[in-house]
PDB file of N, CA and C in Angstrom:
ATOM      1  N   MET A  25      -0.305   4.314  12.753  1.00 60.00           N
ATOM      2  CA  MET A  25      -0.572   2.894  12.873  1.00 60.00           C
ATOM      3  C   MET A  25      -1.804   2.640  13.736  1.00 60.00           C
ATOM      4  N   GLY A  26      -2.653   3.619  13.888  1.00 68.00           N
ATOM      5  CA  GLY A  26      -3.843   3.437  14.696  1.00 68.00           C
ATOM      6  C   GLY A  26      -5.087   3.102  13.905  1.00 68.00           C
ATOM      7  N   GLY A  27      -4.939   2.839  12.605  1.00 75.00           N
ATOM      8  CA  GLY A  27      -6.118   2.579  11.787  1.00 75.00           C
ATOM      9  C   GLY A  27      -6.070   1.246  11.091  1.00 75.00           C
ATOM     10  N   SER A  28      -6.836   1.150  10.033  1.00 78.00           N
ATOM     11  CA  SER A  28      -6.925  -0.077   9.261  1.00 78.00           C
ATOM     12  C   SER A  28      -5.647  -0.331   8.476  1.00 78.00           C
ATOM     13  N   TYR A  29      -5.567  -1.517   7.922  1.00 81.00           N
ATOM     14  CA  TYR A  29      -4.374  -1.920   7.182  1.00 81.00           C
ATOM     15  C   TYR A  29      -4.787  -2.690   5.936  1.00 81.00           C
ATOM     16  N   ARG A  30      -3.815  -2.978   5.099  1.00 85.00           N
ATOM     17  CA  ARG A  30      -4.006  -3.852   3.950  1.00 85.00           C
ATOM     18  C   ARG A  30      -2.718  -4.624   3.751  1.00 85.00           C
ATOM     19  N   ASN A  31      -2.788  -5.914   3.734  1.00 87.00           N
ATOM     20  CA  ASN A  31      -1.646  -6.771   3.467  1.00 87.00           C
ATOM     21  C   ASN A  31      -1.548  -6.934   1.958  1.00 87.00           C
ATOM     22  N   ILE A  32      -0.450  -6.455   1.365  1.00 91.00           N
ATOM     23  CA  ILE A  32      -0.290  -6.510  -0.090  1.00 91.00           C
ATOM     24  C   ILE A  32       0.849  -7.461  -0.405  1.00 91.00           C
ATOM     25  N   GLY A  33       0.555  -8.537  -1.084  1.00 89.00           N
ATOM     26  CA  GLY A  33       1.558  -9.551  -1.390  1.00 89.00           C
ATOM     27  C   GLY A  33       2.055  -9.504  -2.814  1.00 89.00           C
ATOM     28  N   TYR A  34       1.670  -8.509  -3.577  1.00 91.00           N
ATOM     29  CA  TYR A  34       2.036  -8.407  -4.987  1.00 91.00           C
ATOM     30  C   TYR A  34       2.212  -6.937  -5.345  1.00 91.00           C
ATOM     31  N   SER A  35       2.909  -6.655  -6.426  1.00 93.00           N
ATOM     32  CA  SER A  35       3.065  -5.271  -6.866  1.00 93.00           C
ATOM     33  C   SER A  35       1.734  -4.759  -7.415  1.00 93.00           C
ATOM     34  N   VAL A  36       1.450  -3.478  -7.153  1.00 93.00           N
ATOM     35  CA  VAL A  36       0.195  -2.866  -7.595  1.00 93.00           C
ATOM     36  C   VAL A  36       0.548  -1.628  -8.411  1.00 93.00           C
ATOM     37  N   TYR A  37       0.270  -1.665  -9.719  1.00 93.00           N
ATOM     38  CA  TYR A  37       0.618  -0.596 -10.652  1.00 93.00           C
ATOM     39  C   TYR A  37      -0.168   0.680 -10.374  1.00 93.00           C
ATOM     40  N   ASP A  38      -1.439   0.539 -10.002  1.00 94.00           N
ATOM     41  CA  ASP A  38      -2.303   1.691  -9.705  1.00 94.00           C
ATOM     42  C   ASP A  38      -3.346   1.234  -8.688  1.00 94.00           C
ATOM     43  N   PHE A  39      -3.352   1.827  -7.511  1.00 92.00           N
ATOM     44  CA  PHE A  39      -4.290   1.425  -6.470  1.00 92.00           C
ATOM     45  C   PHE A  39      -5.753   1.622  -6.874  1.00 92.00           C
ATOM     46  N   ASN A  40      -6.031   2.457  -7.866  1.00 91.00           N
ATOM     47  CA  ASN A  40      -7.411   2.669  -8.312  1.00 91.00           C
ATOM     48  C   ASN A  40      -7.795   1.828  -9.518  1.00 91.00           C
ATOM     49  N   ALA A  41      -6.903   0.987 -10.009  1.00 88.00           N
ATOM     50  CA  ALA A  41      -7.200   0.180 -11.198  1.00 88.00           C
ATOM     51  C   ALA A  41      -6.603  -1.218 -11.061  1.00 88.00           C
ATOM     52  N   VAL A  42      -6.977  -1.914 -10.002  1.00 84.00           N
ATOM     53  CA  VAL A  42      -6.494  -3.271  -9.772  1.00 84.00           C
ATOM     54  C   VAL A  42      -7.338  -4.225 -10.602  1.00 84.00           C
ATOM     55  N   ARG A  43      -6.668  -5.137 -11.291  1.00 75.00           N
ATOM     56  CA  ARG A  43      -7.375  -6.120 -12.114  1.00 75.00           C
ATOM     57  C   ARG A  43      -7.445  -7.440 -11.354  1.00 75.00           C
ATOM     58  N   PRO A  44      -8.665  -7.883 -11.072  1.00 70.00           N
ATOM     59  CA  PRO A  44      -8.799  -9.150 -10.344  1.00 70.00           C
ATOM     60  C   PRO A  44      -8.458 -10.334 -11.238  1.00 70.00           C
ATOM     61  N   GLY A  45      -8.133 -11.434 -10.622  1.00 66.00           N
ATOM     62  CA  GLY A  45      -7.879 -12.655 -11.377  1.00 66.00           C
ATOM     63  C   GLY A  45      -9.179 -13.246 -11.903  1.00 66.00           C
ATOM     64  N   GLY A  46      -9.054 -14.257 -12.719  1.00 58.00           N
ATOM     65  CA  GLY A  46     -10.240 -14.912 -13.260  1.00 58.00           C
ATOM     66  C   GLY A  46     -10.753 -14.231 -14.504  1.00 58.00           C
ATOM     67  N   SER A  47     -12.033 -14.403 -14.775  1.00 58.00           N
ATOM     68  CA  SER A  47     -12.608 -13.934 -16.032  1.00 58.00           C
ATOM     69  C   SER A  47     -13.193 -12.528 -15.958  1.00 58.00           C
ATOM     70  N   ASN A  48     -13.184 -11.894 -14.796  1.00 60.00           N
ATOM     71  CA  ASN A  48     -13.737 -10.555 -14.659  1.00 60.00           C
ATOM     72  C   ASN A  48     -12.823  -9.543 -15.346  1.00 60.00           C
ATOM     73  N   PRO A  49     -13.292  -8.898 -16.432  1.00 63.00           N
ATOM     74  CA  PRO A  49     -12.428  -7.974 -17.185  1.00 63.00           C
ATOM     75  C   PRO A  49     -12.317  -6.582 -16.567  1.00 63.00           C
ATOM     76  N   GLY A  50     -13.111  -6.268 -15.572  1.00 68.00           N
ATOM     77  CA  GLY A  50     -13.126  -4.932 -14.994  1.00 68.00           C
ATOM     78  C   GLY A  50     -11.982  -4.680 -14.030  1.00 68.00           C
ATOM     79  N   THR A  51     -11.965  -3.487 -13.472  1.00 79.00           N
ATOM     80  CA  THR A  51     -10.972  -3.112 -12.471  1.00 79.00           C
ATOM     81  C   THR A  51     -11.703  -2.594 -11.234  1.00 79.00           C
ATOM     82  N   TYR A  52     -10.985  -2.508 -10.138  1.00 83.00           N
ATOM     83  CA  TYR A  52     -11.564  -1.976  -8.914  1.00 83.00           C
ATOM     84  C   TYR A  52     -10.495  -1.234  -8.135  1.00 83.00           C
ATOM     85  N   SER A  53     -10.908  -0.450  -7.173  1.00 88.00           N
ATOM     86  CA  SER A  53      -9.990   0.279  -6.296  1.00 88.00           C
ATOM     87  C   SER A  53      -9.639  -0.603  -5.107  1.00 88.00           C
ATOM     88  N   LEU A  54      -8.362  -0.699  -4.796  1.00 86.00           N
ATOM     89  CA  LEU A  54      -7.921  -1.459  -3.629  1.00 86.00           C
ATOM     90  C   LEU A  54      -8.286  -0.669  -2.384  1.00 86.00           C
ATOM     91  N   LYS A  55      -8.860  -1.346  -1.389  1.00 86.00           N
ATOM     92  CA  LYS A  55      -9.321  -0.670  -0.173  1.00 86.00           C
ATOM     93  C   LYS A  55      -8.686  -1.291   1.062  1.00 86.00           C
ATOM     94  N   PHE A  56      -8.701  -0.531   2.136  1.00 81.00           N
ATOM     95  CA  PHE A  56      -8.223  -1.036   3.419  1.00 81.00           C
ATOM     96  C   PHE A  56      -9.189  -2.092   3.945  1.00 81.00           C
ATOM     97  N   CYS A  57      -8.668  -3.007   4.733  1.00 80.00           N
ATOM     98  CA  CYS A  57      -9.486  -4.045   5.357  1.00 80.00           C
ATOM     99  C   CYS A  57     -10.442  -3.429   6.372  1.00 80.00           C
ATOM    100  N   VAL A  58     -11.428  -4.194   6.780  1.00 77.00           N
ATOM    101  CA  VAL A  58     -12.399  -3.726   7.755  1.00 77.00           C
ATOM    102  C   VAL A  58     -11.950  -4.150   9.152  1.00 77.00           C
ATOM    103  N   PHE A  59     -10.664  -4.113   9.379  1.00 65.00           N
ATOM    104  CA  PHE A  59     -10.073  -4.421  10.678  1.00 65.00           C
ATOM    105  C   PHE A  59      -9.098  -3.311  11.008  1.00 65.00           C
ATOM    106  N   GLY A  60      -8.711  -3.181  12.247  1.00 53.00           N
ATOM    107  CA  GLY A  60      -7.760  -2.158  12.601  1.00 53.00           C
ATOM    108  C   GLY A  60      -7.308  -2.250  14.028  1.00 53.00           C
ATOM    109  N   ALA A  61      -6.518  -1.274  14.416  1.00 57.00           N
ATOM    110  CA  ALA A  61      -5.927  -1.247  15.754  1.00 57.00           C
ATOM    111  C   ALA A  61      -6.863  -0.651  16.785  1.00 57.00           C
ATOM    112  N   SER A  62      -7.896   0.032  16.364  1.00 59.00           N
ATOM    113  CA  SER A  62      -8.827   0.651  17.305  1.00 59.00           C
ATOM    114  C   SER A  62     -10.250   0.494  16.777  1.00 59.00           C
ATOM    115  N   ASN A  63     -11.201   0.848  17.570  1.00 64.00           N
ATOM    116  CA  ASN A  63     -12.581   0.756  17.144  1.00 64.00           C
ATOM    117  C   ASN A  63     -13.144   2.167  17.069  1.00 64.00           C
ATOM    118  N   PRO A  64     -13.684   2.646  15.973  1.00 63.00           N
ATOM    119  CA  PRO A  64     -14.254   1.933  14.839  1.00 63.00           C
ATOM    120  C   PRO A  64     -13.330   1.758  13.643  1.00 63.00           C
ATOM    121  N   TRP A  65     -12.117   1.534  13.822  1.00 76.00           N
ATOM    122  CA  TRP A  65     -11.156   1.235  12.757  1.00 76.00           C
ATOM    123  C   TRP A  65     -11.069   2.355  11.717  1.00 76.00           C
ATOM    124  N   PRO A  66     -10.392   3.448  12.043  1.00 74.00           N
ATOM    125  CA  PRO A  66     -10.252   4.564  11.100  1.00 74.00           C
ATOM    126  C   PRO A  66      -9.703   4.097   9.751  1.00 74.00           C
ATOM    127  N   GLY A  67     -10.313   4.539   8.695  1.00 73.00           N
ATOM    128  CA  GLY A  67      -9.889   4.182   7.348  1.00 73.00           C
ATOM    129  C   GLY A  67     -10.472   2.890   6.830  1.00 73.00           C
ATOM    130  N   SER A  68     -11.196   2.192   7.648  1.00 76.00           N
ATOM    131  CA  SER A  68     -11.775   0.914   7.281  1.00 76.00           C
ATOM    132  C   SER A  68     -12.615   1.026   6.010  1.00 76.00           C
ATOM    133  N   ALA A  69     -12.314   0.158   5.013  1.00 78.00           N
ATOM    134  CA  ALA A  69     -13.027   0.077   3.731  1.00 78.00           C
ATOM    135  C   ALA A  69     -12.826   1.303   2.840  1.00 78.00           C
ATOM    136  N   GLN A  70     -11.934   2.215   3.201  1.00 83.00           N
ATOM    137  CA  GLN A  70     -11.642   3.360   2.343  1.00 83.00           C
ATOM    138  C   GLN A  70     -10.593   2.984   1.299  1.00 83.00           C
ATOM    139  N   LYS A  71     -10.568   3.720   0.205  1.00 90.00           N
ATOM    140  CA  LYS A  71      -9.573   3.485  -0.841  1.00 90.00           C
ATOM    141  C   LYS A  71      -8.167   3.723  -0.295  1.00 90.00           C
ATOM    142  N   ILE A  72      -7.219   2.932  -0.774  1.00 90.00           N
ATOM    143  CA  ILE A  72      -5.829   3.070  -0.338  1.00 90.00           C
ATOM    144  C   ILE A  72      -5.145   4.244  -1.039  1.00 90.00           C
ATOM    145  N   LYS A  73      -5.500   4.468  -2.317  1.00 94.00           N
ATOM    146  CA  LYS A  73      -4.825   5.515  -3.080  1.00 94.00           C
ATOM    147  C   LYS A  73      -4.967   6.859  -2.384  1.00 94.00           C
ATOM    148  N   ASN A  74      -3.835   7.521  -2.171  1.00 94.00           N
ATOM    149  CA  ASN A  74      -3.750   8.833  -1.515  1.00 94.00           C
ATOM    150  C   ASN A  74      -4.344   8.821  -0.108  1.00 94.00           C
ATOM    151  N   ASN A  75      -4.159   7.702   0.603  1.00 92.00           N
ATOM    152  CA  ASN A  75      -4.770   7.583   1.916  1.00 92.00           C
ATOM    153  C   ASN A  75      -3.920   6.800   2.917  1.00 92.00           C
ATOM    154  N   ALA A  76      -2.679   6.489   2.579  1.00 92.00           N
ATOM    155  CA  ALA A  76      -1.833   5.723   3.512  1.00 92.00           C
ATOM    156  C   ALA A  76      -0.833   6.654   4.201  1.00 92.00           C
ATOM    157  N   ALA A  77      -0.706   6.487   5.501  1.00 92.00           N
ATOM    158  CA  ALA A  77       0.174   7.347   6.284  1.00 92.00           C
ATOM    159  C   ALA A  77       1.414   6.628   6.791  1.00 92.00           C
ATOM    160  N   SER A  78       1.355   5.310   6.904  1.00 93.00           N
ATOM    161  CA  SER A  78       2.468   4.549   7.483  1.00 93.00           C
ATOM    162  C   SER A  78       2.496   3.156   6.875  1.00 93.00           C
ATOM    163  N   GLY A  79       3.530   2.397   7.226  1.00 93.00           N
ATOM    164  CA  GLY A  79       3.621   1.047   6.682  1.00 93.00           C
ATOM    165  C   GLY A  79       4.562   0.150   7.445  1.00 93.00           C
ATOM    166  N   ASP A  80       4.379  -1.129   7.243  1.00 94.00           N
ATOM    167  CA  ASP A  80       5.235  -2.178   7.800  1.00 94.00           C
ATOM    168  C   ASP A  80       5.631  -3.115   6.684  1.00 94.00           C
ATOM    169  N   ASN A  81       6.871  -3.538   6.689  1.00 95.00           N
ATOM    170  CA  ASN A  81       7.317  -4.577   5.764  1.00 95.00           C
ATOM    171  C   ASN A  81       7.654  -5.802   6.597  1.00 95.00           C
ATOM    172  N   ASP A  82       6.815  -6.801   6.534  1.00 95.00           N
ATOM    173  CA  ASP A  82       7.026  -8.026   7.294  1.00 95.00           C
ATOM    174  C   ASP A  82       7.739  -9.106   6.495  1.00 95.00           C
ATOM    175  N   HIS A  83       8.194  -8.761   5.297  1.00 95.00           N
ATOM    176  CA  HIS A  83       8.886  -9.761   4.482  1.00 95.00           C
ATOM    177  C   HIS A  83      10.335  -9.894   4.934  1.00 95.00           C
ATOM    178  N   TYR A  84      10.858 -11.082   4.878  1.00 96.00           N
ATOM    179  CA  TYR A  84      12.230 -11.344   5.325  1.00 96.00           C
ATOM    180  C   TYR A  84      13.277 -11.028   4.271  1.00 96.00           C
ATOM    181  N   LYS A  85      12.862 -10.862   3.006  1.00 97.00           N
ATOM    182  CA  LYS A  85      13.839 -10.744   1.920  1.00 97.00           C
ATOM    183  C   LYS A  85      13.677  -9.494   1.044  1.00 97.00           C
ATOM    184  N   TYR A  86      12.445  -9.088   0.760  1.00 97.00           N
ATOM    185  CA  TYR A  86      12.205  -8.034  -0.224  1.00 97.00           C
ATOM    186  C   TYR A  86      11.986  -6.661   0.412  1.00 97.00           C
ATOM    187  N   THR A  87      12.378  -5.622  -0.341  1.00 98.00           N
ATOM    188  CA  THR A  87      12.124  -4.240   0.042  1.00 98.00           C
ATOM    189  C   THR A  87      10.762  -3.835  -0.504  1.00 98.00           C
ATOM    190  N   ALA A  88       9.977  -3.149   0.300  1.00 97.00           N
ATOM    191  CA  ALA A  88       8.667  -2.647  -0.105  1.00 97.00           C
ATOM    192  C   ALA A  88       8.812  -1.175  -0.474  1.00 97.00           C
ATOM    193  N   ARG A  89       8.290  -0.799  -1.630  1.00 97.00           N
ATOM    194  CA  ARG A  89       8.373   0.592  -2.092  1.00 97.00           C
ATOM    195  C   ARG A  89       6.966   1.123  -2.360  1.00 97.00           C
ATOM    196  N   VAL A  90       6.652   2.256  -1.755  1.00 97.00           N
ATOM    197  CA  VAL A  90       5.370   2.927  -1.955  1.00 97.00           C
ATOM    198  C   VAL A  90       5.664   4.195  -2.753  1.00 97.00           C
ATOM    199  N   TYR A  91       4.962   4.366  -3.886  1.00 97.00           N
ATOM    200  CA  TYR A  91       5.248   5.454  -4.823  1.00 97.00           C
ATOM    201  C   TYR A  91       4.167   6.527  -4.817  1.00 97.00           C
ATOM    202  N   TYR A  92       4.592   7.737  -5.091  1.00 97.00           N
ATOM    203  CA  TYR A  92       3.703   8.894  -5.167  1.00 97.00           C
ATOM    204  C   TYR A  92       2.740   8.777  -6.347  1.00 97.00           C
ATOM    205  N   ASN A  93       3.235   8.309  -7.496  1.00 96.00           N
ATOM    206  CA  ASN A  93       2.437   8.200  -8.720  1.00 96.00           C
ATOM    207  C   ASN A  93       2.143   6.754  -9.070  1.00 96.00           C
ATOM    208  N   SER A  94       1.121   6.558  -9.873  1.00 95.00           N
ATOM    209  CA  SER A  94       0.846   5.246 -10.432  1.00 95.00           C
ATOM    210  C   SER A  94       1.986   4.855 -11.360  1.00 95.00           C
ATOM    211  N   GLY A  95       2.136   3.570 -11.578  1.00 95.00           N
ATOM    212  CA  GLY A  95       3.177   3.099 -12.486  1.00 95.00           C
ATOM    213  C   GLY A  95       4.555   3.071 -11.868  1.00 95.00           C
ATOM    214  N   TYR A  96       4.637   3.062 -10.539  1.00 97.00           N
ATOM    215  CA  TYR A  96       5.910   2.996  -9.814  1.00 97.00           C
ATOM    216  C   TYR A  96       6.798   4.198 -10.149  1.00 97.00           C
ATOM    217  N   LYS A  97       6.207   5.382 -10.169  1.00 97.00           N
ATOM    218  CA  LYS A  97       6.943   6.595 -10.532  1.00 97.00           C
ATOM    219  C   LYS A  97       6.827   7.645  -9.443  1.00 97.00           C
ATOM    220  N   GLY A  98       7.741   8.592  -9.491  1.00 97.00           N
ATOM    221  CA  GLY A  98       7.722   9.721  -8.569  1.00 97.00           C
ATOM    222  C   GLY A  98       8.428   9.415  -7.267  1.00 97.00           C
ATOM    223  N   ALA A  99       8.216  10.287  -6.301  1.00 97.00           N
ATOM    224  CA  ALA A  99       8.824  10.110  -4.981  1.00 97.00           C
ATOM    225  C   ALA A  99       8.379   8.778  -4.390  1.00 97.00           C
ATOM    226  N   GLN A 100       9.205   8.247  -3.493  1.00 97.00           N
ATOM    227  CA  GLN A 100       8.872   6.960  -2.892  1.00 97.00           C
ATOM    228  C   GLN A 100       9.424   6.857  -1.481  1.00 97.00           C
ATOM    229  N   ASN A 101       8.763   6.047  -0.688  1.00 98.00           N
ATOM    230  CA  ASN A 101       9.288   5.613   0.599  1.00 98.00           C
ATOM    231  C   ASN A 101       9.591   4.139   0.471  1.00 98.00           C
ATOM    232  N   SER A 102      10.785   3.737   0.907  1.00 98.00           N
ATOM    233  CA  SER A 102      11.207   2.342   0.850  1.00 98.00           C
ATOM    234  C   SER A 102      11.289   1.790   2.254  1.00 98.00           C
ATOM    235  N   MET A 103      10.859   0.542   2.388  1.00 97.00           N
ATOM    236  CA  MET A 103      10.951  -0.154   3.669  1.00 97.00           C
ATOM    237  C   MET A 103      11.749  -1.434   3.465  1.00 97.00           C
ATOM    238  N   ALA A 104      12.885  -1.518   4.126  1.00 98.00           N
ATOM    239  CA  ALA A 104      13.711  -2.722   4.079  1.00 98.00           C
ATOM    240  C   ALA A 104      12.964  -3.858   4.781  1.00 98.00           C
ATOM    241  N   PRO A 105      13.420  -5.096   4.609  1.00 97.00           N
ATOM    242  CA  PRO A 105      12.765  -6.197   5.318  1.00 97.00           C
ATOM    243  C   PRO A 105      12.635  -5.912   6.819  1.00 97.00           C
ATOM    244  N   TYR A 106      11.458  -6.159   7.339  1.00 97.00           N
ATOM    245  CA  TYR A 106      11.097  -5.976   8.746  1.00 97.00           C
ATOM    246  C   TYR A 106      11.130  -4.520   9.220  1.00 97.00           C
ATOM    247  N   GLN A 107      11.196  -3.566   8.294  1.00 97.00           N
ATOM    248  CA  GLN A 107      11.212  -2.161   8.679  1.00 97.00           C
ATOM    249  C   GLN A 107       9.788  -1.625   8.841  1.00 97.00           C
ATOM    250  N   HIS A 108       9.623  -0.714   9.784  1.00 96.00           N
ATOM    251  CA  HIS A 108       8.364  -0.026  10.036  1.00 96.00           C
ATOM    252  C   HIS A 108       8.586   1.465   9.815  1.00 96.00           C
ATOM    253  N   ILE A 109       7.677   2.118   9.135  1.00 96.00           N
ATOM    254  CA  ILE A 109       7.707   3.574   8.992  1.00 96.00           C
ATOM    255  C   ILE A 109       6.428   4.106   9.619  1.00 96.00           C
ATOM    256  N   ALA A 110       6.582   4.855  10.701  1.00 94.00           N
ATOM    257  CA  ALA A 110       5.423   5.368  11.446  1.00 94.00           C
ATOM    258  C   ALA A 110       4.699   6.478  10.683  1.00 94.00           C
ATOM    259  N   ARG A 111       5.437   7.228   9.877  1.00 95.00           N
ATOM    260  CA  ARG A 111       4.839   8.295   9.069  1.00 95.00           C
ATOM    261  C   ARG A 111       5.670   8.445   7.800  1.00 95.00           C
ATOM    262  N   PHE A 112       5.053   8.163   6.667  1.00 96.00           N
ATOM    263  CA  PHE A 112       5.768   8.324   5.398  1.00 96.00           C
ATOM    264  C   PHE A 112       6.206   9.775   5.246  1.00 96.00           C
ATOM    265  N   THR A 113       7.435   9.973   4.809  1.00 97.00           N
ATOM    266  CA  THR A 113       7.937  11.333   4.629  1.00 97.00           C
ATOM    267  C   THR A 113       7.720  11.854   3.214  1.00 97.00           C
ATOM    268  N   LYS A 114       7.709  10.975   2.221  1.00 97.00           N
ATOM    269  CA  LYS A 114       7.605  11.405   0.821  1.00 97.00           C
ATOM    270  C   LYS A 114       6.243  11.122   0.199  1.00 97.00           C
ATOM    271  N   VAL A 115       5.511  10.169   0.725  1.00 97.00           N
ATOM    272  CA  VAL A 115       4.224   9.800   0.122  1.00 97.00           C
ATOM    273  C   VAL A 115       3.081   9.798   1.139  1.00 97.00           C
ATOM    274  N   TYR A 116       3.203  10.554   2.200  1.00 96.00           N
ATOM    275  CA  TYR A 116       2.164  10.611   3.231  1.00 96.00           C
ATOM    276  C   TYR A 116       0.833  11.041   2.623  1.00 96.00           C
ATOM    277  N   ASN A 117      -0.139  10.153   2.631  1.00 94.00           N
ATOM    278  CA  ASN A 117      -1.467  10.379   2.050  1.00 94.00           C
ATOM    279  C   ASN A 117      -1.414  10.817   0.588  1.00 94.00           C
ATOM    280  N   ASP A 118      -0.345  10.509  -0.097  1.00 95.00           N
ATOM    281  CA  ASP A 118      -0.181  10.758  -1.530  1.00 95.00           C
ATOM    282  C   ASP A 118       0.477   9.547  -2.178  1.00 95.00           C
ATOM    283  N   ASN A 119      -0.101   8.394  -1.996  1.00 96.00           N
ATOM    284  CA  ASN A 119       0.449   7.146  -2.511  1.00 96.00           C
ATOM    285  C   ASN A 119      -0.432   6.603  -3.624  1.00 96.00           C
ATOM    286  N   ALA A 120       0.192   6.096  -4.687  1.00 95.00           N
ATOM    287  CA  ALA A 120      -0.599   5.634  -5.830  1.00 95.00           C
ATOM    288  C   ALA A 120      -0.225   4.244  -6.322  1.00 95.00           C
ATOM    289  N   SER A 121       0.973   3.746  -5.976  1.00 96.00           N
ATOM    290  CA  SER A 121       1.373   2.407  -6.408  1.00 96.00           C
ATOM    291  C   SER A 121       2.345   1.799  -5.417  1.00 96.00           C
ATOM    292  N   PHE A 122       2.570   0.499  -5.582  1.00 96.00           N
ATOM    293  CA  PHE A 122       3.409  -0.251  -4.637  1.00 96.00           C
ATOM    294  C   PHE A 122       4.159  -1.338  -5.398  1.00 96.00           C
ATOM    295  N   ARG A 123       5.428  -1.545  -5.019  1.00 97.00           N
ATOM    296  CA  ARG A 123       6.211  -2.608  -5.670  1.00 97.00           C
ATOM    297  C   ARG A 123       7.180  -3.249  -4.707  1.00 97.00           C
ATOM    298  N   TRP A 124       7.311  -4.574  -4.824  1.00 96.00           N
ATOM    299  CA  TRP A 124       8.360  -5.318  -4.116  1.00 96.00           C
ATOM    300  C   TRP A 124       9.612  -5.316  -4.968  1.00 96.00           C
ATOM    301  N   THR A 125      10.777  -5.078  -4.355  1.00 95.00           N
ATOM    302  CA  THR A 125      12.045  -5.139  -5.098  1.00 95.00           C
ATOM    303  C   THR A 125      13.057  -5.939  -4.308  1.00 95.00           C
TER     304      THR A 125
END
């Protein structure tokens, strides 16, 4: 939890193929924000896919699931509402998708 973060409010099928809203037909890679817990913000602006080590679920109702593979498949770490995981055990730096359940 000493680096950058990304607040994700929607399910992401593949962190390397996010489709933006509007008329843009292309895709892009989801990246960490340019903010963090320390300076110079480790991980800042880097791709999220295969690069997340920990997570927080700040939602009051939904479980957050981080998956090893794209398409919500493979091993996963689940975070109950308000749960923090300091180090993912199943998807540490091997994360490819995310879903709220």
